[in-house]
mmCIF file of C-alpha atoms in Angstrom:
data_model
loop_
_atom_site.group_PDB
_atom_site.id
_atom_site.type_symbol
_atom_site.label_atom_id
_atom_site.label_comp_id
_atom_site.label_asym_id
_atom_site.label_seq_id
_atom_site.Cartn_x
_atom_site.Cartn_y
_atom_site.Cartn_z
ATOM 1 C CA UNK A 1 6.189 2.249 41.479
ATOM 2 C CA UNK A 2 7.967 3.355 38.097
ATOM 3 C CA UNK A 3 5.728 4.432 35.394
ATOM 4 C CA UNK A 4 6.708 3.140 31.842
ATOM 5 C CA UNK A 5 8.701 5.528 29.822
ATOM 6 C CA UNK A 6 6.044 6.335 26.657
ATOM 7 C CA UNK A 7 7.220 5.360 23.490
ATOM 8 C CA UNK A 8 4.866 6.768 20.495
ATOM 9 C CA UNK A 9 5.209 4.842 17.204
ATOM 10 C CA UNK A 10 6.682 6.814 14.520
ATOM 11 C CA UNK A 11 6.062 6.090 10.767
ATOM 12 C CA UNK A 12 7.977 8.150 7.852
ATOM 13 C CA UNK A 13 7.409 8.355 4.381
ATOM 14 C CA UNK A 14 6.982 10.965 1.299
ATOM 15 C CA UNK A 15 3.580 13.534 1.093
ATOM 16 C CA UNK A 16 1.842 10.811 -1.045
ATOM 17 C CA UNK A 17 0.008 7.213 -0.789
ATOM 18 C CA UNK A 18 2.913 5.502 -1.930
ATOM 19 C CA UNK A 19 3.841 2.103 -0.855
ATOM 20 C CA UNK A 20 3.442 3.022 3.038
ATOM 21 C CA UNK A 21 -0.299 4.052 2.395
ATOM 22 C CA UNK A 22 -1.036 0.197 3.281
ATOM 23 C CA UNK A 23 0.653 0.458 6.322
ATOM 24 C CA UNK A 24 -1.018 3.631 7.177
ATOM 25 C CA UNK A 25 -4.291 2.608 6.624
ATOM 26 C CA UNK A 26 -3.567 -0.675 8.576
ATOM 27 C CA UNK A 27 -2.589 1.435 11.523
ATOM 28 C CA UNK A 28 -5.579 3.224 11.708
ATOM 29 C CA UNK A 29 -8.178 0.584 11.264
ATOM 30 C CA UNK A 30 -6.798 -1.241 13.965
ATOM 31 C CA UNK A 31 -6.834 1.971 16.402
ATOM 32 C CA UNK A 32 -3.507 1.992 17.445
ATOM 33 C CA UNK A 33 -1.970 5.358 17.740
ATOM 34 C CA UNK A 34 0.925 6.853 15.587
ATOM 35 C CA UNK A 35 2.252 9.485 13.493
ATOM 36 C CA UNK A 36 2.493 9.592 10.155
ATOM 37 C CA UNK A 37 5.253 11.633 9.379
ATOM 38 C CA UNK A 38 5.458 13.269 5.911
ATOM 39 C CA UNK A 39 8.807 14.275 4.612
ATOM 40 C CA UNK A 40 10.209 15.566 1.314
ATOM 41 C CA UNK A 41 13.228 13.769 -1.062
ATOM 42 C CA UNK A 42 15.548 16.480 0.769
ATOM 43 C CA UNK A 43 14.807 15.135 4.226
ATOM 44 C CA UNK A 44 15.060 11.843 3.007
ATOM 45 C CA UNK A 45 18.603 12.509 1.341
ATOM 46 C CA UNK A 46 19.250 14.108 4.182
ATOM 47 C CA UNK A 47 18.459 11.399 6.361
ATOM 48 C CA UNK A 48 20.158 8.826 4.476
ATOM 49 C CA UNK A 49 23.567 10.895 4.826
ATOM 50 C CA UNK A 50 22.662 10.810 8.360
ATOM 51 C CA UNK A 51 22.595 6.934 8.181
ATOM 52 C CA UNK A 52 19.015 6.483 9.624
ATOM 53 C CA UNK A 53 17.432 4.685 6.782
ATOM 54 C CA UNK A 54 18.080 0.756 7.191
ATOM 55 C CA UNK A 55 18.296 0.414 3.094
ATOM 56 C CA UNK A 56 18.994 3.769 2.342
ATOM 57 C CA UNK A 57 15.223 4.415 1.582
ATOM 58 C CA UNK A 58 11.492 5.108 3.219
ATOM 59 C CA UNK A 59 8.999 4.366 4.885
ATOM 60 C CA UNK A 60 11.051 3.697 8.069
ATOM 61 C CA UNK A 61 8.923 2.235 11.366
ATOM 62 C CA UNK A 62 10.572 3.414 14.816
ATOM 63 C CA UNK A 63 9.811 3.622 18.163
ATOM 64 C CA UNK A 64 10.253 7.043 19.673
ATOM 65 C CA UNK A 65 10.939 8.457 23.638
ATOM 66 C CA UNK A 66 8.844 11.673 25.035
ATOM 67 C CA UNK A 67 12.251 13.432 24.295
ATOM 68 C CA UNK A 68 12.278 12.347 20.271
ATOM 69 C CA UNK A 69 14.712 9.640 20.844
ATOM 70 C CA UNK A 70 14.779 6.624 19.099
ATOM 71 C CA UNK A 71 14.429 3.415 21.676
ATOM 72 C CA UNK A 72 13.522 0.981 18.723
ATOM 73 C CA UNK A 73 14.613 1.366 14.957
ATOM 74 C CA UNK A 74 14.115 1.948 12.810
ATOM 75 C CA UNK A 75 13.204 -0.606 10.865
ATOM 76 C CA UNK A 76 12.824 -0.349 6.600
ATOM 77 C CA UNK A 77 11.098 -2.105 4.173
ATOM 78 C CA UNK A 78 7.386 -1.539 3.037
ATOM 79 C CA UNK A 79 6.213 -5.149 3.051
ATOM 80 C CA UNK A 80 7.977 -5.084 6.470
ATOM 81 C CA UNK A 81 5.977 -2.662 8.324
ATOM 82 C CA UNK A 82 3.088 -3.235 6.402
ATOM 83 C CA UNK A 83 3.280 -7.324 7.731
ATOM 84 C CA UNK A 84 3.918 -5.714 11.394
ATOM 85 C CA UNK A 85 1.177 -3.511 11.290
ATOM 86 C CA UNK A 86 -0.924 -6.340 10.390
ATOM 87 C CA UNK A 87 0.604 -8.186 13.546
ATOM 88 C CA UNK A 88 -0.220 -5.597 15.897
ATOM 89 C CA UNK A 89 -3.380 -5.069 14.698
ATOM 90 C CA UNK A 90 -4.976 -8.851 13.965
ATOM 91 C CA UNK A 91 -4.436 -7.828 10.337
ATOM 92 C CA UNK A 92 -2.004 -10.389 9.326
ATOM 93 C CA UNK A 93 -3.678 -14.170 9.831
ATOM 94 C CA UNK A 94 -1.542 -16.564 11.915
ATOM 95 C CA UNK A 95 -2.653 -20.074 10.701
ATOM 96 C CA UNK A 96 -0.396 -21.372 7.850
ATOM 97 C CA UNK A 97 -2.654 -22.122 5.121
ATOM 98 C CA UNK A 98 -4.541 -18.324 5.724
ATOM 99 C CA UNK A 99 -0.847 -16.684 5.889
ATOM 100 C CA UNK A 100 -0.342 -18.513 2.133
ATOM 101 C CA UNK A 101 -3.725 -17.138 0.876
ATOM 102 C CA UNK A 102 -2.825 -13.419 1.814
ATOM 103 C CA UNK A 103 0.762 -13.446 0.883
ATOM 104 C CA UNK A 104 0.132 -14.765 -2.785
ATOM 105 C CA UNK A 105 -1.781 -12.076 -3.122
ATOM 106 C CA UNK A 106 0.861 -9.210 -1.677
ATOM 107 C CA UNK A 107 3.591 -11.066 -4.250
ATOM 108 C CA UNK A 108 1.395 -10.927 -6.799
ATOM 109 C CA UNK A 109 0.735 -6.584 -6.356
ATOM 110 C CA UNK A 110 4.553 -7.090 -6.027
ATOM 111 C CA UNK A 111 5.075 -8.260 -9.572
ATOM 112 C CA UNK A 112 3.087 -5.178 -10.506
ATOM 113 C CA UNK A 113 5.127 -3.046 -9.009
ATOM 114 C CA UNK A 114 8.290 -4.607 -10.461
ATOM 115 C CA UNK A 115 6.914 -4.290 -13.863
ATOM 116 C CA UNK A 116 6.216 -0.081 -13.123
ATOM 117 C CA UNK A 117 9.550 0.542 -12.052
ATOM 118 C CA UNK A 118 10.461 1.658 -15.963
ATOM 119 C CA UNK A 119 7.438 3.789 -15.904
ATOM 120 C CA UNK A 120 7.730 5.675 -12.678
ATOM 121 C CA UNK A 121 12.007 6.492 -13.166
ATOM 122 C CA UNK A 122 12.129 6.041 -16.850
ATOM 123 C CA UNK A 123 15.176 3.808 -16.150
ATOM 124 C CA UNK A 124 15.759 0.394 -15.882
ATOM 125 C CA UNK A 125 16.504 0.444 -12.594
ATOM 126 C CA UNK A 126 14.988 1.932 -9.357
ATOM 127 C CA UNK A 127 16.570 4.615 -7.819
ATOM 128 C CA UNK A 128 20.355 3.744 -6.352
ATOM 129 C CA UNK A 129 20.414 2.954 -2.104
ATOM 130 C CA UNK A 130 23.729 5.458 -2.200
ATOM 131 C CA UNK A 131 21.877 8.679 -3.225
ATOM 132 C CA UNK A 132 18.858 8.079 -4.335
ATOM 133 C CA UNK A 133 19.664 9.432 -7.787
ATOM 134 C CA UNK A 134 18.957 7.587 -11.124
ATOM 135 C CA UNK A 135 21.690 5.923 -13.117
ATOM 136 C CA UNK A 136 21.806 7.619 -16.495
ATOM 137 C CA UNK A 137 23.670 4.598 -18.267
ATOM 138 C CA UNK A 138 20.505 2.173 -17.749
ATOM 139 C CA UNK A 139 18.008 5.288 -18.854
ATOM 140 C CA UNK A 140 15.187 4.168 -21.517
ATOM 141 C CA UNK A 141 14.400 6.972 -24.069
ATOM 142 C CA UNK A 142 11.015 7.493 -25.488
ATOM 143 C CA UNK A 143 10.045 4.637 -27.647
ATOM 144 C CA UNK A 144 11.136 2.132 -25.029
ATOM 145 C CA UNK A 145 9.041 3.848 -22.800
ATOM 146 C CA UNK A 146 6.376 3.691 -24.852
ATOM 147 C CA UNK A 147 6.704 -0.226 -25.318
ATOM 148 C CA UNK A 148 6.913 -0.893 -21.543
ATOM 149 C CA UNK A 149 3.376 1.567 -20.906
ATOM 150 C CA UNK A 150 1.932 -0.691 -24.026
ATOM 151 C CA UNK A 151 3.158 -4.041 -22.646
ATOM 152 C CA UNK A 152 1.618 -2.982 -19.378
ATOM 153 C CA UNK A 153 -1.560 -1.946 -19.939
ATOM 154 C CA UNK A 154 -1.764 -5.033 -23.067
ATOM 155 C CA UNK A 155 -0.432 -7.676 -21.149
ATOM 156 C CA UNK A 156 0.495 -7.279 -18.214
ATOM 157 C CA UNK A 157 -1.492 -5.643 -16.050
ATOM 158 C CA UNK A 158 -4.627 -8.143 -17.463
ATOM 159 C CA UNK A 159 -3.155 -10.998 -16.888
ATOM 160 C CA UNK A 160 -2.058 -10.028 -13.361
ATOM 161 C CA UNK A 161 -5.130 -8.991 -12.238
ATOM 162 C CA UNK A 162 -6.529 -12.911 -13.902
ATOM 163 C CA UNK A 163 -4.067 -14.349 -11.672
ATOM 164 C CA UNK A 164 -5.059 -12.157 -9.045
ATOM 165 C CA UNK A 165 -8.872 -12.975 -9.328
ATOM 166 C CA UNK A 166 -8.351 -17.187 -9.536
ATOM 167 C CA UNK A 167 -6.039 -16.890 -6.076
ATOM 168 C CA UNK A 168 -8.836 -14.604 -4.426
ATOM 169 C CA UNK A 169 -11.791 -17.045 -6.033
ATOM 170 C CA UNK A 170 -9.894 -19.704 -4.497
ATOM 171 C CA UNK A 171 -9.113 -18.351 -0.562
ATOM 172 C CA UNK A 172 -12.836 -17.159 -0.693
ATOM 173 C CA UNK A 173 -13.837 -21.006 -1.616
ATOM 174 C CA UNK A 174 -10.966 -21.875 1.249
ATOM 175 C CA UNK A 175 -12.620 -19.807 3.327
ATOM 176 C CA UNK A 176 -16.049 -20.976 3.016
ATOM 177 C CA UNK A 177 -14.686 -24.441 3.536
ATOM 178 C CA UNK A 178 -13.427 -23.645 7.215
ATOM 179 C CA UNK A 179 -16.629 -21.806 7.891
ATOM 180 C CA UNK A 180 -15.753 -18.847 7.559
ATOM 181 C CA UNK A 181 -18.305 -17.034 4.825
ATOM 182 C CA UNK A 182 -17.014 -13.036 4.099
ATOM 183 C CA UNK A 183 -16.386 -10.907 1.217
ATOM 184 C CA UNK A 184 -13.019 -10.345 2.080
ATOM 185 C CA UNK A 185 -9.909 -12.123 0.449
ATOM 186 C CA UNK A 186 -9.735 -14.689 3.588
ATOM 187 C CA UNK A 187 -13.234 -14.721 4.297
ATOM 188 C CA UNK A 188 -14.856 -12.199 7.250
ATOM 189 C CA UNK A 189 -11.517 -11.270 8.434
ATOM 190 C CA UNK A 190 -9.662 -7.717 6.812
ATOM 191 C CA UNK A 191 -6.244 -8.644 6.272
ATOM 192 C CA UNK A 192 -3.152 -6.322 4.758
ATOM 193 C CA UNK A 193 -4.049 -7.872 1.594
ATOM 194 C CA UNK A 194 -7.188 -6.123 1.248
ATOM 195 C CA UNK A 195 -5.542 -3.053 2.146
ATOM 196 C CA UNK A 196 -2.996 -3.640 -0.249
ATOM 197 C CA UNK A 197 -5.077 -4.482 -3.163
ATOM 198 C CA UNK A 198 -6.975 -1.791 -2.419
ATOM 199 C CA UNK A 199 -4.344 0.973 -2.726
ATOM 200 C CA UNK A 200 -2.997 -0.392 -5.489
ATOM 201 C CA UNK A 201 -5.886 -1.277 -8.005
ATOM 202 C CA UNK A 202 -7.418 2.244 -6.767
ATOM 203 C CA UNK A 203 -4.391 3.920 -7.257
ATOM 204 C CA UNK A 204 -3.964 2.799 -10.692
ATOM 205 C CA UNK A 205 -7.128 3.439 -11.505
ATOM 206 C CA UNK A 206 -7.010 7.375 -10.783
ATOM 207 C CA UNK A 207 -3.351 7.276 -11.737
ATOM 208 C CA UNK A 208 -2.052 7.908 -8.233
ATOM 209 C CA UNK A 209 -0.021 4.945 -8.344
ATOM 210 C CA UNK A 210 0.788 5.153 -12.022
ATOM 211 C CA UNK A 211 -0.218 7.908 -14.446
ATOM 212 C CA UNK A 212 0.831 5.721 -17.462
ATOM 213 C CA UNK A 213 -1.587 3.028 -16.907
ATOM 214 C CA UNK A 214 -5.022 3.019 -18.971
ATOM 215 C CA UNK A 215 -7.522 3.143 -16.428
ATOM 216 C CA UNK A 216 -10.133 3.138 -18.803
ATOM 217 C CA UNK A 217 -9.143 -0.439 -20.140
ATOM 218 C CA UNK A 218 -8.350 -1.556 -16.185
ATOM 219 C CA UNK A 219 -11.482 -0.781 -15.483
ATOM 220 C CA UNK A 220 -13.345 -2.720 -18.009
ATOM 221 C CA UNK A 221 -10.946 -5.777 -16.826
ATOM 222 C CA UNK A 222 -11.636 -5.546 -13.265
ATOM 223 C CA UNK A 223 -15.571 -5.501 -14.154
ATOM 224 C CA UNK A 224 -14.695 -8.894 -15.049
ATOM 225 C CA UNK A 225 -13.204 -9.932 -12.098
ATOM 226 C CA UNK A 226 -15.962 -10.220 -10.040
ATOM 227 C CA UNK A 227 -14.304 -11.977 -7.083
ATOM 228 C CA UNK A 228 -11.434 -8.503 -6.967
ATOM 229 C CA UNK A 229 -14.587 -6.158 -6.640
ATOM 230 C CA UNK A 230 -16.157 -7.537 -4.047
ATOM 231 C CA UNK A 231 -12.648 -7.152 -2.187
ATOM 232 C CA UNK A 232 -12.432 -4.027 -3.300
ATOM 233 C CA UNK A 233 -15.985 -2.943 -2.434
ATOM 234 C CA UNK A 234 -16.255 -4.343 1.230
ATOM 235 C CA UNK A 235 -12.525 -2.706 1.837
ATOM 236 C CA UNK A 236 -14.114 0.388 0.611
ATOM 237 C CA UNK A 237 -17.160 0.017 2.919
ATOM 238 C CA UNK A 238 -14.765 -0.972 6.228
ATOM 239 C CA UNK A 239 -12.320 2.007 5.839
ATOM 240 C CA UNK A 240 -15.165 4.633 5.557
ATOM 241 C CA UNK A 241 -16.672 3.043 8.403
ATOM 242 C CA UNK A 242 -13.660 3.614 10.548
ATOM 243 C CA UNK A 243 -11.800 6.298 8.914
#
């Protein structure tokens, strides 16, 4: 009788949180075994020259052989692995109307992202899929930088994060309604949007994510989002049980 050839689950970003800490954490509450591979923006130009990244970025997701060679991947995108992560580990909620609940909440952290962008590259665009360099002609200088980080912290991020809170008030009162009582966004069940709002909201609050956002004033506006806390808090309380 053959044995199996073992294939080990490879995932590979940059030394920080970033947007594959989600898929990380995922990963890990759910038990299942991989490696998080750090590299620096060399090995990543490097491997995009060596045409292994899908969209010319990380985090990548492959499947690996005992001899290092890929048998499946890889496979780009963050929302991507994060979502298969979830799959694999019963993080990512199958019935229809759950699935809704939990991806209005990962589009939502998406439109916070999209509004960084001119924060994190000081440019109007992200950096190009060619080389990962920046574009000079579609640079913003100073003052424009300034009104973005104003606009932000003003406008946008509060009224986010008040869209964010009505959508979780209302999957928690969904929730309740098919019996199933929890503090988490969909009830008792931890989902990838947990995780996600959880490295995000965090992350901007001790400026890992962003350093330009006020977390002082965040702060004060997720006191007042009751229903986001107790997200945040029981997320808290599940990863340092199993972390």
């Amino acid at each position: 009788m053959t044995t199996a050839p073992r294939k080990t689950l490879l995932l590979t970003y940059l030394d920080v949180p970033g947007v594959a800490e989600s898929t990380r954490l995922a990963l890990r509450v759910a038990n299942i075994a991989f490696e998080d591979v750090r590299v620096s923006y060399d090995d990543v130009g490097a491997m995009r020259d060596a045409g292994k990244l899908p969209f010319g970025q990380v985090p990548i997701l492959e499947f690996v052989d005992e001899n290092g060679v890929t048998t499946s991947g890889p496979f780009g995108q963050s929302g991507a692995t994060l979502r298969y992560a979830g799959m694999l580990g019963g993080l990512y909620p199958l019935e229809p109307d759950v699935m809704l609940d939990v991806e209005q909440v990962l589009g939502g952290l998406k439109d916070i992202a999209v509004a960084l962008n001119p924060l994190w590259y000081s440019n109007v665009l992200p950096r190009l899929p060619t080389n990962g360099s920046l574009l000079p002609e579609t640079s913003i200088n100073a003052p424009q930088r300034d009104a973005v980080q104003t606009a932000v912290n003003a406008v946008i991020l509060p009224t986010r994060l008040a869209h964010l809170e009505r959508v979780a008030q209302a999957a928690k009162e969904s929730a309740t309604a098919r019996g199933e009582t929890g503090p988490y966004l969909v009830g008792s069940r931890l989902s990838v949007a947990d995780l996600e709002l959880f490295v995000v909201l965090n992350g901007l609050i001790d400026g890992s994510y962003c350093a330009e956002v006020d977390s002082v004033k965040l702060t004060r506006v997720l006191e007042e989002c009751t229903r986001l806390s107790e997200v945040l808090h029981a997320t808290k309380e599940r990863l340092q049980q199993v972390l």
